[in-house]
Amino acid sequence: MDTLTRLETTIAQRLAASPETSYVAKLHAKGLAKIAQKVGEEATETVIAALAGDEAELVGEAADLIFHLMVLLGEKRVPLDRVLAELDRREGVSGLDEKASRSA
């Protein structure tokens, strides 16, 4: 089992845990809007770290972003496999072509 699959399993378990003992459960208790806000905050912090040029900070913020995105997916009950399948579908397709197909 790879890292993201293990993380997805852990998040699913923690969504049902007590907010007193789990950060994921605490976010879940605050609702979807709070989880989405955290994804936005972590995305912004990742951009700032990238622009600052500090690799260690970028790695840490990227990990935070992926973690919070996976919490959001878990909250919405979207399996990671669906996201990976979409990435597989896009593989070998020009990003410009793929984006154009979504706006058509």
mmCIF file of C-alpha atoms in Angstrom:
data_model
loop_
_atom_site.group_PDB
_atom_site.id
_atom_site.type_symbol
_atom_site.label_atom_id
_atom_site.label_comp_id
_atom_site.label_asym_id
_atom_site.label_seq_id
_atom_site.Cartn_x
_atom_site.Cartn_y
_atom_site.Cartn_z
ATOM 1 C CA MET A 1 0.000 0.000 0.000
ATOM 2 C CA ASP A 2 1.444 3.372 -0.927
ATOM 3 C CA THR A 3 1.626 6.513 1.183
ATOM 4 C CA LEU A 4 -1.464 8.197 -0.256
ATOM 5 C CA THR A 5 -3.573 5.049 0.071
ATOM 6 C CA ARG A 6 -2.517 4.659 3.706
ATOM 7 C CA LEU A 7 -3.280 8.329 4.310
ATOM 8 C CA GLU A 8 -6.709 7.962 2.711
ATOM 9 C CA THR A 9 -7.467 5.008 5.015
ATOM 10 C CA THR A 10 -6.299 6.921 8.085
ATOM 11 C CA ILE A 11 -8.369 9.981 7.162
ATOM 12 C CA ALA A 12 -11.485 7.814 6.661
ATOM 13 C CA GLN A 13 -11.005 6.353 10.130
ATOM 14 C CA ARG A 14 -10.361 9.736 11.726
ATOM 15 C CA LEU A 15 -13.450 11.335 10.172
ATOM 16 C CA ALA A 16 -15.443 9.129 12.544
ATOM 17 C CA ALA A 17 -13.218 9.802 15.563
ATOM 18 C CA SER A 18 -13.746 12.259 18.379
ATOM 19 C CA PRO A 19 -12.812 15.891 17.678
ATOM 20 C CA GLU A 20 -11.155 15.794 21.098
ATOM 21 C CA THR A 21 -8.566 13.295 19.878
ATOM 22 C CA SER A 22 -8.244 13.868 16.123
ATOM 23 C CA TYR A 23 -7.388 16.910 14.025
ATOM 24 C CA VAL A 24 -9.252 15.395 11.055
ATOM 25 C CA ALA A 25 -12.345 14.836 13.207
ATOM 26 C CA LYS A 26 -12.068 18.406 14.492
ATOM 27 C CA LEU A 27 -12.031 19.737 10.917
ATOM 28 C CA HIS A 28 -14.943 17.438 10.033
ATOM 29 C CA ALA A 29 -16.937 18.806 12.967
ATOM 30 C CA LYS A 30 -16.388 22.354 11.690
ATOM 31 C CA GLY A 31 -17.833 21.398 8.307
ATOM 32 C CA LEU A 32 -17.046 21.434 4.624
ATOM 33 C CA ALA A 33 -16.504 25.194 4.393
ATOM 34 C CA LYS A 34 -13.750 25.072 7.028
ATOM 35 C CA ILE A 35 -12.040 22.151 5.311
ATOM 36 C CA ALA A 36 -12.188 23.955 1.957
ATOM 37 C CA GLN A 37 -10.799 27.091 3.616
ATOM 38 C CA LYS A 38 -7.862 25.060 4.972
ATOM 39 C CA VAL A 39 -7.117 23.759 1.458
ATOM 40 C CA GLY A 40 -7.056 27.350 0.212
ATOM 41 C CA GLU A 41 -4.793 28.474 3.048
ATOM 42 C CA GLU A 42 -2.377 25.613 2.440
ATOM 43 C CA ALA A 43 -2.354 26.305 -1.311
ATOM 44 C CA THR A 44 -1.456 29.932 -0.627
ATOM 45 C CA GLU A 45 1.275 28.920 1.818
ATOM 46 C CA THR A 46 2.648 26.496 -0.795
ATOM 47 C CA VAL A 47 2.835 29.270 -3.382
ATOM 48 C CA ILE A 48 4.581 31.577 -0.909
ATOM 49 C CA ALA A 49 7.096 28.854 -0.031
ATOM 50 C CA ALA A 50 7.761 28.194 -3.713
ATOM 51 C CA LEU A 51 8.409 31.864 -4.379
ATOM 52 C CA ALA A 52 10.608 32.217 -1.304
ATOM 53 C CA GLY A 53 12.972 29.614 -2.717
ATOM 54 C CA ASP A 54 13.270 27.523 0.464
ATOM 55 C CA GLU A 55 13.009 23.881 -0.618
ATOM 56 C CA ALA A 56 12.392 22.482 2.883
ATOM 57 C CA GLU A 57 9.560 24.931 3.465
ATOM 58 C CA LEU A 58 8.070 24.110 0.062
ATOM 59 C CA VAL A 59 8.185 20.378 0.833
ATOM 60 C CA GLY A 60 6.440 20.928 4.170
ATOM 61 C CA GLU A 61 3.749 23.163 2.710
ATOM 62 C CA ALA A 62 3.190 20.795 -0.224
ATOM 63 C CA ALA A 63 2.681 17.943 2.262
ATOM 64 C CA ASP A 64 0.182 20.096 4.207
ATOM 65 C CA LEU A 65 -1.662 20.914 0.978
ATOM 66 C CA ILE A 66 -1.894 17.283 -0.114
ATOM 67 C CA PHE A 67 -3.030 16.251 3.376
ATOM 68 C CA HIS A 68 -5.796 18.865 3.525
ATOM 69 C CA LEU A 69 -6.881 18.092 -0.049
ATOM 70 C CA MET A 70 -7.213 14.445 0.950
ATOM 71 C CA VAL A 71 -9.274 15.450 3.994
ATOM 72 C CA LEU A 72 -11.543 17.401 1.623
ATOM 73 C CA LEU A 73 -11.858 14.394 -0.690
ATOM 74 C CA GLY A 74 -12.648 12.210 2.306
ATOM 75 C CA GLU A 75 -15.259 14.646 3.555
ATOM 76 C CA LYS A 76 -16.923 14.594 0.127
ATOM 77 C CA ARG A 77 -16.498 10.799 -0.108
ATOM 78 C CA VAL A 78 -14.515 11.080 -3.315
ATOM 79 C CA PRO A 79 -12.076 8.171 -3.473
ATOM 80 C CA LEU A 80 -8.485 8.956 -4.336
ATOM 81 C CA ASP A 81 -8.774 6.329 -7.093
ATOM 82 C CA ARG A 82 -11.227 8.626 -8.914
ATOM 83 C CA VAL A 83 -8.689 11.459 -8.903
ATOM 84 C CA LEU A 84 -5.915 9.117 -10.016
ATOM 85 C CA ALA A 85 -8.131 7.741 -12.801
ATOM 86 C CA GLU A 86 -8.732 11.294 -14.003
ATOM 87 C CA LEU A 87 -4.986 11.933 -14.043
ATOM 88 C CA ASP A 88 -4.512 8.688 -15.983
ATOM 89 C CA ARG A 89 -7.184 9.798 -18.462
ATOM 90 C CA ARG A 90 -5.327 13.065 -19.014
ATOM 91 C CA GLU A 91 -1.914 11.437 -19.420
ATOM 92 C CA GLY A 92 -0.468 12.089 -22.850
ATOM 93 C CA VAL A 93 -3.018 14.804 -23.590
ATOM 94 C CA SER A 94 -1.764 18.324 -24.082
ATOM 95 C CA GLY A 95 -2.714 20.489 -21.124
ATOM 96 C CA LEU A 96 -3.949 23.124 -23.540
ATOM 97 C CA ASP A 97 -6.130 20.591 -25.384
ATOM 98 C CA GLU A 98 -7.475 19.139 -22.140
ATOM 99 C CA LYS A 99 -8.383 22.561 -20.793
ATOM 100 C CA ALA A 100 -10.052 23.526 -24.074
ATOM 101 C CA SER A 101 -12.177 20.358 -23.978
ATOM 102 C CA ARG A 102 -13.564 21.356 -20.551
ATOM 103 C CA SER A 103 -14.698 24.792 -21.711
ATOM 104 C CA ALA A 104 -16.420 23.511 -24.849
#
